[in-house]
PDB file of C-alpha atoms in Angstrom:
ATOM      1  CA  MET A  13      41.293  17.969  68.606  1.00 49.00           C
ATOM      2  CA  THR A  14      42.920  17.839  72.045  1.00 51.00           C
ATOM      3  CA  SER A  15      39.955  19.543  73.736  1.00 50.00           C
ATOM      4  CA  VAL A  16      37.529  17.110  72.072  1.00 52.00           C
ATOM      5  CA  LEU A  17      39.594  14.158  73.299  1.00 44.00           C
ATOM      6  CA  LEU A  18      39.804  15.651  76.797  1.00 42.00           C
ATOM      7  CA  GLY A  19      36.034  16.213  76.848  1.00 48.00           C
ATOM      8  CA  PHE A  20      35.424  12.613  75.780  1.00 47.00           C
ATOM      9  CA  LEU A  21      37.840  11.315  78.419  1.00 39.00           C
ATOM     10  CA  LEU A  22      36.173  13.313  81.208  1.00 42.00           C
ATOM     11  CA  THR A  23      32.723  12.122  80.116  1.00 48.00           C
ATOM     12  CA  PHE A  24      33.980   8.521  80.006  1.00 46.00           C
ATOM     13  CA  LEU A  25      35.538   8.801  83.487  1.00 40.00           C
ATOM     14  CA  ASN A  26      32.317  10.259  84.898  1.00 46.00           C
ATOM     15  CA  PHE A  27      30.462   7.287  83.438  1.00 49.00           C
ATOM     16  CA  LEU A  28      32.874   4.855  85.102  1.00 46.00           C
ATOM     17  CA  HIS A  29      32.941   6.745  88.387  1.00 43.00           C
ATOM     18  CA  PRO A  30      29.536   8.342  88.891  1.00 71.00           C
ATOM     19  CA  PHE A  31      29.151  10.988  91.540  1.00 77.00           C
ATOM     20  CA  TYR A  32      26.592  10.837  94.329  1.00 92.00           C
ATOM     21  CA  VAL A  33      25.026  14.123  95.375  1.00 95.00           C
ATOM     22  CA  SER A  34      21.899  15.209  97.206  1.00 97.00           C
ATOM     23  CA  VAL A  35      20.738  18.792  97.625  1.00 98.00           C
ATOM     24  CA  THR A  36      18.769  19.988 100.634  1.00 98.00           C
ATOM     25  CA  GLU A  37      17.229  23.445 100.720  1.00 98.00           C
ATOM     26  CA  ILE A  38      15.924  25.001 103.927  1.00 98.00           C
ATOM     27  CA  GLU A  39      14.101  28.310 104.009  1.00 98.00           C
ATOM     28  CA  GLN A  40      12.203  30.082 106.745  1.00 98.00           C
ATOM     29  CA  ASN A  41       9.034  31.499 105.260  1.00 97.00           C
ATOM     30  CA  PRO A  42       9.016  35.142 106.449  1.00 96.00           C
ATOM     31  CA  GLU A  43       5.197  35.275 106.616  1.00 96.00           C
ATOM     32  CA  THR A  44       4.428  31.987 108.408  1.00 97.00           C
ATOM     33  CA  MET A  45       7.830  31.528 110.131  1.00 97.00           C
ATOM     34  CA  VAL A  46       7.695  27.864 109.120  1.00 98.00           C
ATOM     35  CA  LEU A  47      10.884  26.139 107.967  1.00 98.00           C
ATOM     36  CA  GLN A  48      10.303  24.702 104.509  1.00 98.00           C
ATOM     37  CA  VAL A  49      12.656  21.844 103.655  1.00 98.00           C
ATOM     38  CA  SER A  50      13.157  20.094 100.338  1.00 98.00           C
ATOM     39  CA  SER A  51      15.688  17.390  99.560  1.00 98.00           C
ATOM     40  CA  ARG A  52      16.605  16.348  96.030  1.00 98.00           C
ATOM     41  CA  ILE A  53      17.855  12.772  96.015  1.00 97.00           C
ATOM     42  CA  PHE A  54      18.548  10.551  93.006  1.00 96.00           C
ATOM     43  CA  PHE A  55      15.542   8.239  93.096  1.00 95.00           C
ATOM     44  CA  ASP A  56      17.477   5.058  92.261  1.00 94.00           C
ATOM     45  CA  ASP A  57      19.826   5.673  95.204  1.00 95.00           C
ATOM     46  CA  LEU A  58      16.868   6.460  97.458  1.00 97.00           C
ATOM     47  CA  GLU A  59      15.094   3.268  96.366  1.00 96.00           C
ATOM     48  CA  ARG A  60      18.201   1.206  97.193  1.00 95.00           C
ATOM     49  CA  ALA A  61      18.457   2.888 100.599  1.00 97.00           C
ATOM     50  CA  LEU A  62      14.793   2.143 101.327  1.00 97.00           C
ATOM     51  CA  ASP A  63      15.159  -1.463 100.125  1.00 96.00           C
ATOM     52  CA  ARG A  64      18.141  -2.045 102.419  1.00 95.00           C
ATOM     53  CA  THR A  65      16.692  -0.178 105.389  1.00 96.00           C
ATOM     54  CA  TYR A  66      13.188  -1.657 105.321  1.00 94.00           C
ATOM     55  CA  LYS A  67      13.953  -5.014 103.642  1.00 94.00           C
ATOM     56  CA  LYS A  68      11.216  -4.420 101.092  1.00 91.00           C
ATOM     57  CA  LYS A  69      11.469  -3.760  97.351  1.00 92.00           C
ATOM     58  CA  THR A  70      10.389  -0.187  96.655  1.00 92.00           C
ATOM     59  CA  ASN A  71       9.346   1.478  93.411  1.00 95.00           C
ATOM     60  CA  ILE A  72       9.229   5.226  93.892  1.00 95.00           C
ATOM     61  CA  LEU A  73       8.153   5.925  90.309  1.00 94.00           C
ATOM     62  CA  LYS A  74       5.113   3.634  90.450  1.00 94.00           C
ATOM     63  CA  PRO A  75       4.499   2.722  94.072  1.00 93.00           C
ATOM     64  CA  ALA A  76       2.132  -0.192  94.645  1.00 91.00           C
ATOM     65  CA  GLU A  77       1.171   1.254  98.017  1.00 93.00           C
ATOM     66  CA  ARG A  78       1.685   5.025  97.979  1.00 95.00           C
ATOM     67  CA  LYS A  79       0.994   5.530 101.702  1.00 96.00           C
ATOM     68  CA  GLN A  80       3.576   2.913 102.635  1.00 96.00           C
ATOM     69  CA  THR A  81       6.134   4.400 100.232  1.00 97.00           C
ATOM     70  CA  ASP A  82       5.461   7.887 101.652  1.00 97.00           C
ATOM     71  CA  ALA A  83       5.935   6.551 105.186  1.00 97.00           C
ATOM     72  CA  MET A  84       9.239   4.871 104.293  1.00 97.00           C
ATOM     73  CA  ILE A  85      10.587   7.982 102.560  1.00 98.00           C
ATOM     74  CA  ALA A  86       9.516  10.184 105.477  1.00 98.00           C
ATOM     75  CA  ALA A  87      11.099   7.847 108.030  1.00 98.00           C
ATOM     76  CA  TYR A  88      14.333   7.470 106.070  1.00 98.00           C
ATOM     77  CA  VAL A  89      14.866  11.176 105.430  1.00 98.00           C
ATOM     78  CA  THR A  90      13.920  12.265 108.950  1.00 98.00           C
ATOM     79  CA  ALA A  91      16.307   9.650 110.380  1.00 98.00           C
ATOM     80  CA  HIS A  92      19.147  11.097 108.299  1.00 98.00           C
ATOM     81  CA  LEU A  93      18.291  14.817 108.368  1.00 98.00           C
ATOM     82  CA  LYS A  94      18.180  16.427 111.810  1.00 98.00           C
ATOM     83  CA  ILE A  95      17.729  20.161 112.284  1.00 98.00           C
ATOM     84  CA  ARG A  96      18.083  22.345 115.356  1.00 98.00           C
ATOM     85  CA  ALA A  97      16.866  25.942 115.176  1.00 97.00           C
ATOM     86  CA  ASN A  98      18.215  28.283 117.853  1.00 97.00           C
ATOM     87  CA  GLY A  99      19.376  25.224 119.809  1.00 97.00           C
ATOM     88  CA  GLU A 100      15.994  23.467 119.747  1.00 97.00           C
ATOM     89  CA  PRO A 101      15.283  20.346 117.684  1.00 97.00           C
ATOM     90  CA  VAL A 102      12.590  20.793 115.045  1.00 97.00           C
ATOM     91  CA  VAL A 103      10.209  18.097 113.864  1.00 97.00           C
ATOM     92  CA  LEU A 104       9.943  17.639 110.121  1.00 98.00           C
ATOM     93  CA  LYS A 105       6.443  16.922 108.833  1.00 98.00           C
ATOM     94  CA  PHE A 106       6.477  15.048 105.525  1.00 98.00           C
ATOM     95  CA  LEU A 107       4.356  16.746 102.848  1.00 98.00           C
ATOM     96  CA  GLY A 108       5.099  14.394  99.956  1.00 98.00           C
ATOM     97  CA  TYR A 109       7.479  13.848  97.086  1.00 98.00           C
ATOM     98  CA  GLU A 110       7.590  14.290  93.350  1.00 97.00           C
ATOM     99  CA  ILE A 111       9.854  12.994  90.632  1.00 96.00           C
ATOM    100  CA  GLU A 112      11.758  15.453  88.476  1.00 95.00           C
ATOM    101  CA  GLU A 113      13.953  13.831  85.846  1.00 92.00           C
ATOM    102  CA  GLU A 114      16.223  11.384  87.716  1.00 92.00           C
ATOM    103  CA  ALA A 115      15.553  12.735  91.212  1.00 95.00           C
ATOM    104  CA  ALA A 116      12.935  12.643  93.923  1.00 97.00           C
ATOM    105  CA  TRP A 117      12.139  15.964  95.572  1.00 98.00           C
ATOM    106  CA  CYS A 118      11.033  15.213  99.143  1.00 98.00           C
ATOM    107  CA  TYR A 119       9.147  18.027 100.884  1.00 98.00           C
ATOM    108  CA  PHE A 120       8.877  18.765 104.610  1.00 98.00           C
ATOM    109  CA  GLU A 121       7.887  21.639 106.863  1.00 98.00           C
ATOM    110  CA  THR A 122       8.013  22.462 110.548  1.00 97.00           C
ATOM    111  CA  VAL A 123       5.634  24.222 112.859  1.00 97.00           C
ATOM    112  CA  LYS A 124       6.075  27.961 113.300  1.00 96.00           C
ATOM    113  CA  THR A 125       9.484  28.764 114.757  1.00 95.00           C
ATOM    114  CA  ALA A 126      11.047  31.866 116.231  1.00 96.00           C
ATOM    115  CA  PRO A 127      13.188  33.877 113.823  1.00 96.00           C
ATOM    116  CA  VAL A 128      16.200  31.683 113.186  1.00 97.00           C
ATOM    117  CA  LYS A 129      19.514  33.057 114.385  1.00 97.00           C
ATOM    118  CA  ARG A 130      21.365  29.732 114.298  1.00 98.00           C
ATOM    119  CA  LEU A 131      20.666  26.515 112.421  1.00 97.00           C
ATOM    120  CA  GLU A 132      22.528  23.279 113.152  1.00 98.00           C
ATOM    121  CA  ILE A 133      22.052  20.445 110.703  1.00 98.00           C
ATOM    122  CA  ARG A 134      23.064  16.804 110.625  1.00 98.00           C
ATOM    123  CA  ASN A 135      22.663  15.443 107.091  1.00 98.00           C
ATOM    124  CA  ASP A 136      23.953  11.950 106.377  1.00 98.00           C
ATOM    125  CA  ILE A 137      21.434  11.063 103.666  1.00 98.00           C
ATOM    126  CA  LEU A 138      22.803   8.118 101.642  1.00 97.00           C
ATOM    127  CA  PHE A 139      26.121   8.095 103.525  1.00 97.00           C
ATOM    128  CA  GLU A 140      25.582   4.402 104.259  1.00 96.00           C
ATOM    129  CA  GLN A 141      25.133   3.790 100.525  1.00 92.00           C
ATOM    130  CA  HIS A 142      28.127   5.588  99.011  1.00 93.00           C
ATOM    131  CA  GLU A 143      31.510   6.423 100.490  1.00 94.00           C
ATOM    132  CA  SER A 144      31.764   9.311  98.012  1.00 94.00           C
ATOM    133  CA  GLN A 145      28.301  10.748  98.819  1.00 97.00           C
ATOM    134  CA  ILE A 146      28.166  14.554  98.899  1.00 97.00           C
ATOM    135  CA  ASN A 147      25.268  16.411 100.487  1.00 98.00           C
ATOM    136  CA  MET A 148      24.879  20.026  99.416  1.00 98.00           C
ATOM    137  CA  MET A 149      22.844  22.337 101.651  1.00 98.00           C
ATOM    138  CA  HIS A 150      21.399  25.756 100.938  1.00 98.00           C
ATOM    139  CA  VAL A 151      19.802  27.710 103.775  1.00 98.00           C
ATOM    140  CA  THR A 152      17.861  30.948 103.331  1.00 98.00           C
ATOM    141  CA  ILE A 153      16.838  32.922 106.404  1.00 97.00           C
ATOM    142  CA  GLY A 154      15.630  36.528 106.287  1.00 95.00           C
ATOM    143  CA  GLY A 155      16.593  36.773 102.632  1.00 94.00           C
ATOM    144  CA  LYS A 156      20.200  35.709 103.318  1.00 97.00           C
ATOM    145  CA  ARG A 157      21.343  32.537 101.555  1.00 98.00           C
ATOM    146  CA  LYS A 158      24.231  30.423 102.801  1.00 98.00           C
ATOM    147  CA  SER A 159      25.485  27.136 101.423  1.00 98.00           C
ATOM    148  CA  THR A 160      27.820  24.333 102.335  1.00 98.00           C
ATOM    149  CA  LYS A 161      28.893  20.916 101.147  1.00 98.00           C
ATOM    150  CA  LEU A 162      29.191  17.819 103.330  1.00 98.00           C
ATOM    151  CA  ASP A 163      31.534  15.114 102.084  1.00 97.00           C
ATOM    152  CA  ASN A 164      30.947  11.673 103.603  1.00 97.00           C
ATOM    153  CA  PRO A 165      31.650  11.098 106.521  1.00 97.00           C
ATOM    154  CA  ALA A 166      31.386  14.788 107.580  1.00 97.00           C
ATOM    155  CA  ALA A 167      27.682  15.128 108.365  1.00 98.00           C
ATOM    156  CA  THR A 168      27.197  18.334 110.362  1.00 98.00           C
ATOM    157  CA  ALA A 169      27.044  22.025 109.553  1.00 98.00           C
ATOM    158  CA  SER A 170      26.040  25.216 111.354  1.00 98.00           C
ATOM    159  CA  PHE A 171      24.689  28.452 109.962  1.00 98.00           C
ATOM    160  CA  SER A 172      24.391  31.748 111.819  1.00 97.00           C
ATOM    161  CA  PHE A 173      22.175  34.627 110.713  1.00 96.00           C
TER     162      PHE A 173
END
């Protein structure tokens, strides 16, 4: 009985105090040497961020103007996700997004880069929205996967390979 009550209490507390998490995955494709980047962001939080940033009501699920929505998502994410590979800034090219359950997966890639030895990342996606925002990052280079967690306001991480 005690474990049932504890489970109910934890579920209830999570409902009252939701958590805010995004997940960004970065992988260097070993064949093309392109960095492939995907960010999973709760779409309701992303919509609110776009609304506040661009002063325009946005519907990611059923966009009235898909090109405009794509442009806003691309601009927002690239303003809040900066990557340096081997000390050089990389430009993220927006490929599109898709909805999976309650999240938007936003996809980007870079031009061909030299084999990555060091990756420096600034990721403050949704930090302006939630003081308790957490941004998880997973980086895979040369088959090696490394991960870290950024708790708002800490927004930078480095990975060496």
